[in-house]
Amino acid sequence: SLFRLKHLEVPKLGDCDVHVRMLAAPINPADINMIQGTYPLQSPLPAVGGNEGVGQVLEVGRCVTALKPGDWVIPADAGLGTWRTRGVFPEDALLKVPSDIPLLCAATLSVNPCTAFRVLADFESLAPGDSVIQNGANSGVGQAVIQIARASGIKTINVVRDRPDLPKLVERLMALGADHVITEEMLRKPEMKDIFKSIPRPRLALNCVGGKSTTEMLRHLQPKGTMVTYGGMAKQPVMVPVSAFIFRDLRLRGFWMTQWRKDHAQDQESVAAMMDALCQLIRRGQLTAPACTEVPLQDYSTALDTSMKPFVSSKQILLL
């Protein structure tokens, strides 16, 4: 395996550093891709895995002003290496989060809910009553999209792969606030017309899969609508009929949270506004952590294996 559990010395605390005790960190697909070397971010080896998680501040350097012992922090950016029990990080690598939100919400806050928030906000100006269609709807981002959209009065059409426990999954997504949950096969069926009797055709499509079902999703977009691709789990290209461009003027865009953070590194207001909005939703019970399985750090290899299996509806969270 590429992984081993190692005991390291905690480095000395610099003036601008923060000593953090990590509490919990999830295993996301991008973490695995980084390790496999198929992701645009590479950490110099040997490296600590994990891009997301929550920790508690133990001690701060003498020039640190924004954080104090006891505060909860999450990574400000990808590449922090969260699969560890302790770490010393520069202050600007961390964002403070309220410690009155559930631990698993904080641990899974910096990647998926932020991605969901941005793709809903930045590409089409959606109003209550508008609708969005998304594939991979049971992913971490998908679950967050359903809940954030619901809180804003936006309807969601959620596409998932057919599977043995489909009714259970449909029930779970409906409980989160999904308006419609359909399989990829259904996208091609005439019954789709029934959905659009009660809600308008979507102006926005969110794609984390690629391949054939993505082309099918495009069919249902309104003219001049936008499809945003933020993932490619099927590892297949997005194929678009020429007519979709010429006669319907559809827009195809891409989104990468890491890039957004780079672009807004000097714009702390946008970052703070997003984090506040998400924490408000969490406090009101309108945004919950994705379905999670908590795994002690020593069982990390089981957790990694599980996270790579197909149709896993539960995110593996390392408890540190």
Coordinates of C-alpha atoms in Angstrom, one line a residue:
S1 CA 0.0 0.0 0.0
L2 CA 1.1 3.6 -0.5
F3 CA 0.2 4.3 3.1
R4 CA 1.6 3.8 6.5
L5 CA 0.9 5.2 9.9
K6 CA 4.0 6.9 11.2
H7 CA 4.9 8.7 14.4
L8 CA 6.5 12.1 13.7
E9 CA 7.9 14.8 15.9
V10 CA 5.6 17.9 16.0
P11 CA 7.7 20.8 14.7
K12 CA 8.6 23.8 16.8
L13 CA 5.9 26.5 16.9
G14 CA 6.9 29.6 14.9
D15 CA 5.7 33.1 15.6
C16 CA 3.0 32.9 13.0
D17 CA 2.1 29.2 13.5
V18 CA -0.7 27.4 15.1
H19 CA -0.5 24.0 16.8
V20 CA -3.6 22.0 16.0
R21 CA -5.0 18.8 17.4
M22 CA -7.0 17.2 14.5
L23 CA -10.4 15.9 15.5
A24 CA -11.9 14.3 12.3
A25 CA -11.1 14.2 8.6
P26 CA -13.0 12.6 5.7
I27 CA -11.8 10.6 2.8
N28 CA -12.9 12.3 -0.5
P29 CA -12.4 11.1 -4.1
A30 CA -10.0 14.0 -4.7
D31 CA -7.8 12.8 -1.8
I32 CA -7.5 9.4 -3.5
N33 CA -6.9 11.0 -6.9
M34 CA -4.1 13.0 -5.4
I35 CA -2.4 9.9 -4.1
Q36 CA -2.8 8.1 -7.4
G37 CA -1.2 11.1 -9.1
T38 CA -4.2 11.8 -11.3
Y39 CA -5.0 15.2 -9.7
P40 CA -3.5 18.5 -10.7
L41 CA -2.3 19.1 -7.2
Q42 CA 0.7 17.1 -6.1
S43 CA 2.3 17.2 -2.7
P44 CA 6.0 16.6 -2.5
L45 CA 6.6 13.2 -1.0
P46 CA 6.6 11.9 1.7
A47 CA 3.3 13.6 2.4
V48 CA 0.3 13.4 4.7
G49 CA -3.0 12.7 2.9
G50 CA -6.3 14.5 3.3
N51 CA -7.5 17.9 2.2
E52 CA -10.4 18.4 4.6
G53 CA -11.1 18.1 8.3
V54 CA -11.5 19.9 11.5
G55 CA -9.1 20.5 14.4
Q56 CA -8.9 22.3 17.7
V57 CA -6.2 24.9 18.4
L58 CA -3.9 23.9 21.2
E59 CA -1.4 26.7 21.1
V60 CA -0.6 29.8 18.9
G61 CA 2.6 31.6 18.0
R62 CA 3.1 35.1 19.5
C63 CA 2.1 36.9 16.3
V64 CA -1.1 35.0 15.8
T65 CA -4.1 37.3 16.4
A66 CA -7.2 35.7 14.8
L67 CA -7.0 32.3 16.6
K68 CA -6.7 31.2 20.2
P69 CA -6.5 27.9 22.1
G70 CA -9.8 26.0 22.0
D71 CA -10.9 27.5 18.6
W72 CA -12.0 25.1 15.9
V73 CA -10.3 25.4 12.5
I74 CA -10.6 23.9 9.0
P75 CA -8.1 24.1 6.1
A76 CA -8.2 27.4 4.2
D77 CA -6.9 25.5 1.1
A78 CA -6.3 22.1 -0.4
G79 CA -3.1 20.2 0.4
L80 CA -3.0 20.7 4.2
G81 CA -2.6 17.0 5.0
T82 CA -5.4 16.4 7.5
W83 CA -5.0 12.7 8.1
R84 CA -2.9 13.2 11.3
T85 CA -3.5 13.6 15.0
R86 CA -1.5 16.9 15.3
G87 CA 0.1 19.5 13.1
V88 CA 1.7 22.9 13.2
F89 CA 0.4 25.1 10.4
P90 CA 0.8 28.7 9.4
E91 CA -2.1 30.8 10.7
D92 CA -3.2 31.7 7.1
A93 CA -3.6 28.0 6.2
L94 CA -6.5 27.8 8.6
L95 CA -10.1 29.2 8.8
K96 CA -11.8 29.5 12.1
V97 CA -15.3 27.9 12.3
P98 CA -17.8 28.0 15.1
S99 CA -17.4 25.2 17.6
D100 CA -21.2 25.0 18.2
I101 CA -21.9 23.2 14.9
P102 CA -21.8 19.4 14.8
L103 CA -18.3 17.9 14.5
L104 CA -19.0 16.0 11.3
C105 CA -20.5 19.1 9.7
A106 CA -17.3 21.0 10.5
A107 CA -15.1 18.1 9.3
T108 CA -16.9 18.0 5.9
L109 CA -17.4 21.8 5.4
S110 CA -14.5 23.1 3.4
V111 CA -14.8 21.1 0.2
N112 CA -18.3 19.8 -0.7
P113 CA -20.7 22.4 0.8
C114 CA -18.4 25.2 -0.5
T115 CA -18.5 23.7 -3.9
A116 CA -22.3 23.3 -3.8
F117 CA -22.7 26.9 -2.6
R118 CA -20.5 28.3 -5.4
V119 CA -21.9 26.3 -8.3
L120 CA -25.5 27.4 -7.2
A121 CA -24.5 31.0 -6.8
D122 CA -21.9 31.8 -9.5
F123 CA -23.2 30.7 -12.9
E124 CA -26.9 31.5 -13.2
S125 CA -28.9 33.9 -11.0
L126 CA -31.5 31.6 -9.7
A127 CA -34.7 32.8 -8.1
P128 CA -37.1 30.9 -5.8
G129 CA -39.2 28.5 -8.0
D130 CA -36.4 28.0 -10.5
S131 CA -35.0 24.5 -10.9
V132 CA -31.6 22.8 -11.1
I133 CA -30.7 19.3 -12.5
Q134 CA -27.7 17.4 -11.2
N135 CA -26.1 14.0 -11.5
G136 CA -24.1 12.2 -8.8
A137 CA -26.9 13.5 -6.6
N138 CA -25.9 11.2 -3.7
S139 CA -22.3 12.5 -3.6
G140 CA -21.2 14.9 -0.8
V141 CA -21.7 17.9 -3.2
G142 CA -25.0 16.5 -4.4
Q143 CA -26.4 16.2 -0.9
A144 CA -25.3 19.8 -0.1
V145 CA -26.8 21.1 -3.4
I146 CA -30.2 19.6 -2.5
Q147 CA -30.2 21.2 0.9
I148 CA -28.8 24.6 0.0
A149 CA -31.3 24.8 -3.0
R150 CA -34.1 23.8 -0.7
A151 CA -33.3 26.5 1.7
S152 CA -33.4 29.1 -1.1
G153 CA -36.7 27.8 -2.6
I154 CA -35.0 26.3 -5.7
K155 CA -36.3 22.9 -7.0
T156 CA -33.9 20.0 -7.6
I157 CA -34.0 17.2 -10.1
N158 CA -31.5 14.6 -8.9
V159 CA -30.0 11.9 -11.1
V160 CA -28.4 8.8 -9.5
R161 CA -27.2 5.5 -10.9
D162 CA -29.6 2.6 -10.7
R163 CA -28.6 0.3 -7.8
P164 CA -29.9 -2.6 -5.6
D165 CA -31.0 -0.3 -2.7
L166 CA -32.5 2.4 -5.0
P167 CA -35.7 3.0 -3.0
K168 CA -33.7 3.5 0.2
L169 CA -31.5 6.1 -1.5
V170 CA -34.5 7.9 -3.1
E171 CA -36.1 8.1 0.3
R172 CA -32.9 9.5 1.9
L173 CA -32.5 12.2 -0.8
M174 CA -36.2 13.1 -0.6
A175 CA -35.8 13.5 3.2
L176 CA -33.0 16.0 2.5
G177 CA -35.4 18.0 0.4
A178 CA -35.0 16.7 -3.2
D179 CA -38.0 17.4 -5.4
H180 CA -37.4 14.6 -7.8
V181 CA -34.9 11.6 -7.8
I182 CA -34.5 9.7 -11.0
T183 CA -32.1 7.2 -12.5
E184 CA -29.8 7.9 -15.5
E185 CA -32.1 5.6 -17.6
M186 CA -35.1 7.8 -16.8
L187 CA -33.4 10.8 -18.4
R188 CA -34.2 9.3 -21.8
K189 CA -37.8 8.4 -21.0
P190 CA -40.9 10.4 -22.1
E191 CA -42.0 10.4 -18.5
M192 CA -39.5 13.3 -18.0
K193 CA -42.2 15.5 -19.5
D194 CA -44.4 14.9 -16.4
I195 CA -41.8 16.4 -14.2
F196 CA -41.9 19.6 -16.2
K197 CA -45.6 19.9 -15.7
S198 CA -45.1 21.0 -12.1
I199 CA -41.7 22.7 -12.2
P200 CA -39.9 24.8 -14.9
R201 CA -37.1 23.3 -17.0
P202 CA -33.7 23.9 -15.3
R203 CA -31.5 26.8 -16.2
L204 CA -28.6 25.1 -14.5
A205 CA -27.2 21.6 -14.7
L206 CA -24.4 20.3 -12.4
N207 CA -22.2 17.5 -13.7
C208 CA -19.7 15.4 -11.7
V209 CA -20.0 12.3 -13.8
G210 CA -19.4 12.8 -17.5
G211 CA -20.3 10.3 -20.3
K212 CA -23.6 9.5 -21.8
S213 CA -25.9 10.5 -18.9
T214 CA -24.4 14.0 -19.0
T215 CA -25.4 14.4 -22.6
E216 CA -28.9 13.3 -21.7
M217 CA -29.0 15.9 -18.9
L218 CA -28.3 18.7 -21.3
R219 CA -31.4 17.8 -23.3
H220 CA -33.6 19.1 -20.4
L221 CA -31.9 22.4 -19.9
Q222 CA -33.7 25.6 -20.9
P223 CA -32.3 27.5 -23.9
K224 CA -29.2 29.6 -22.9
G225 CA -28.9 27.4 -19.8
T226 CA -25.5 26.5 -18.3
M227 CA -24.0 23.2 -17.4
V228 CA -21.2 23.3 -14.9
T229 CA -18.8 20.4 -14.7
Y230 CA -17.0 20.0 -11.3
G231 CA -16.1 16.3 -11.4
G232 CA -15.7 13.4 -13.8
M233 CA -16.4 10.2 -11.8
A234 CA -17.1 8.2 -15.0
K235 CA -13.7 9.3 -16.4
Q236 CA -15.5 9.8 -19.8
P237 CA -15.6 13.1 -21.8
V238 CA -18.7 15.3 -22.0
M239 CA -20.2 14.9 -25.4
V240 CA -22.5 17.7 -26.7
P241 CA -24.6 17.7 -29.8
V242 CA -23.8 20.6 -32.1
S243 CA -27.6 21.5 -32.1
A244 CA -27.4 22.2 -28.4
F245 CA -24.9 25.0 -29.1
I246 CA -26.4 26.4 -32.2
F247 CA -30.2 26.2 -31.6
R248 CA -30.2 26.4 -27.8
D249 CA -27.0 28.4 -27.1
L250 CA -26.2 26.3 -24.1
R251 CA -23.1 27.2 -22.1
L252 CA -20.6 24.7 -20.8
R253 CA -18.5 25.9 -17.8
G254 CA -16.1 24.3 -15.3
F255 CA -15.6 24.7 -11.6
W256 CA -12.7 23.8 -9.3
M257 CA -13.0 24.8 -5.6
T258 CA -9.2 25.0 -5.3
Q259 CA -9.0 27.5 -8.1
W260 CA -11.8 29.6 -6.6
R261 CA -9.9 29.8 -3.4
K262 CA -6.7 30.9 -5.2
D263 CA -8.7 33.5 -7.1
H264 CA -10.2 34.8 -3.9
A265 CA -7.1 34.6 -1.7
Q266 CA -7.1 38.4 -1.3
D267 CA -10.9 38.6 -1.0
Q268 CA -11.5 37.5 2.5
E269 CA -15.0 39.0 2.5
S270 CA -16.3 36.5 -0.1
V271 CA -14.8 33.6 1.8
A272 CA -16.3 34.8 5.1
A273 CA -19.7 35.5 3.6
M274 CA -19.8 31.9 2.2
M275 CA -18.7 30.3 5.5
D276 CA -21.2 32.4 7.4
A277 CA -24.0 31.5 5.1
L278 CA -23.1 27.8 5.4
C279 CA -22.8 27.8 9.2
Q280 CA -26.1 29.6 9.4
L281 CA -27.8 26.8 7.4
I282 CA -26.1 24.2 9.6
R283 CA -27.3 25.9 12.8
R284 CA -30.8 26.0 11.5
G285 CA -30.7 22.3 10.6
Q286 CA -31.1 23.1 6.9
L287 CA -27.6 21.7 6.0
T288 CA -26.4 18.4 7.6
A289 CA -23.2 16.4 7.1
P290 CA -23.4 13.8 4.4
A291 CA -24.1 10.2 5.6
C292 CA -20.9 9.3 7.4
T293 CA -19.2 6.2 8.8
E294 CA -16.7 7.1 11.6
V295 CA -13.5 5.1 11.5
P296 CA -10.6 5.3 14.1
L297 CA -7.3 6.3 12.5
Q298 CA -5.7 2.9 13.0
D299 CA -8.3 1.3 10.7
Y300 CA -7.4 3.8 7.9
S301 CA -6.7 1.0 5.3
T302 CA -10.2 -0.4 5.7
A303 CA -11.6 3.1 5.4
L304 CA -9.6 3.7 2.2
D305 CA -10.7 0.4 0.6
T306 CA -14.3 1.1 1.5
S307 CA -14.2 4.6 0.1
M308 CA -13.1 3.2 -3.3
K309 CA -15.9 0.7 -3.7
P310 CA -18.8 1.4 -6.0
F311 CA -22.2 2.6 -4.7
V312 CA -20.8 3.5 -1.2
S313 CA -23.5 5.9 0.1
S314 CA -21.5 6.8 3.2
K315 CA -18.5 9.0 3.5
Q316 CA -15.6 7.5 5.5
I317 CA -14.5 9.9 8.3
L318 CA -11.2 9.3 10.2
L319 CA -11.6 10.0 13.9
L320 CA -8.3 11.4 15.1

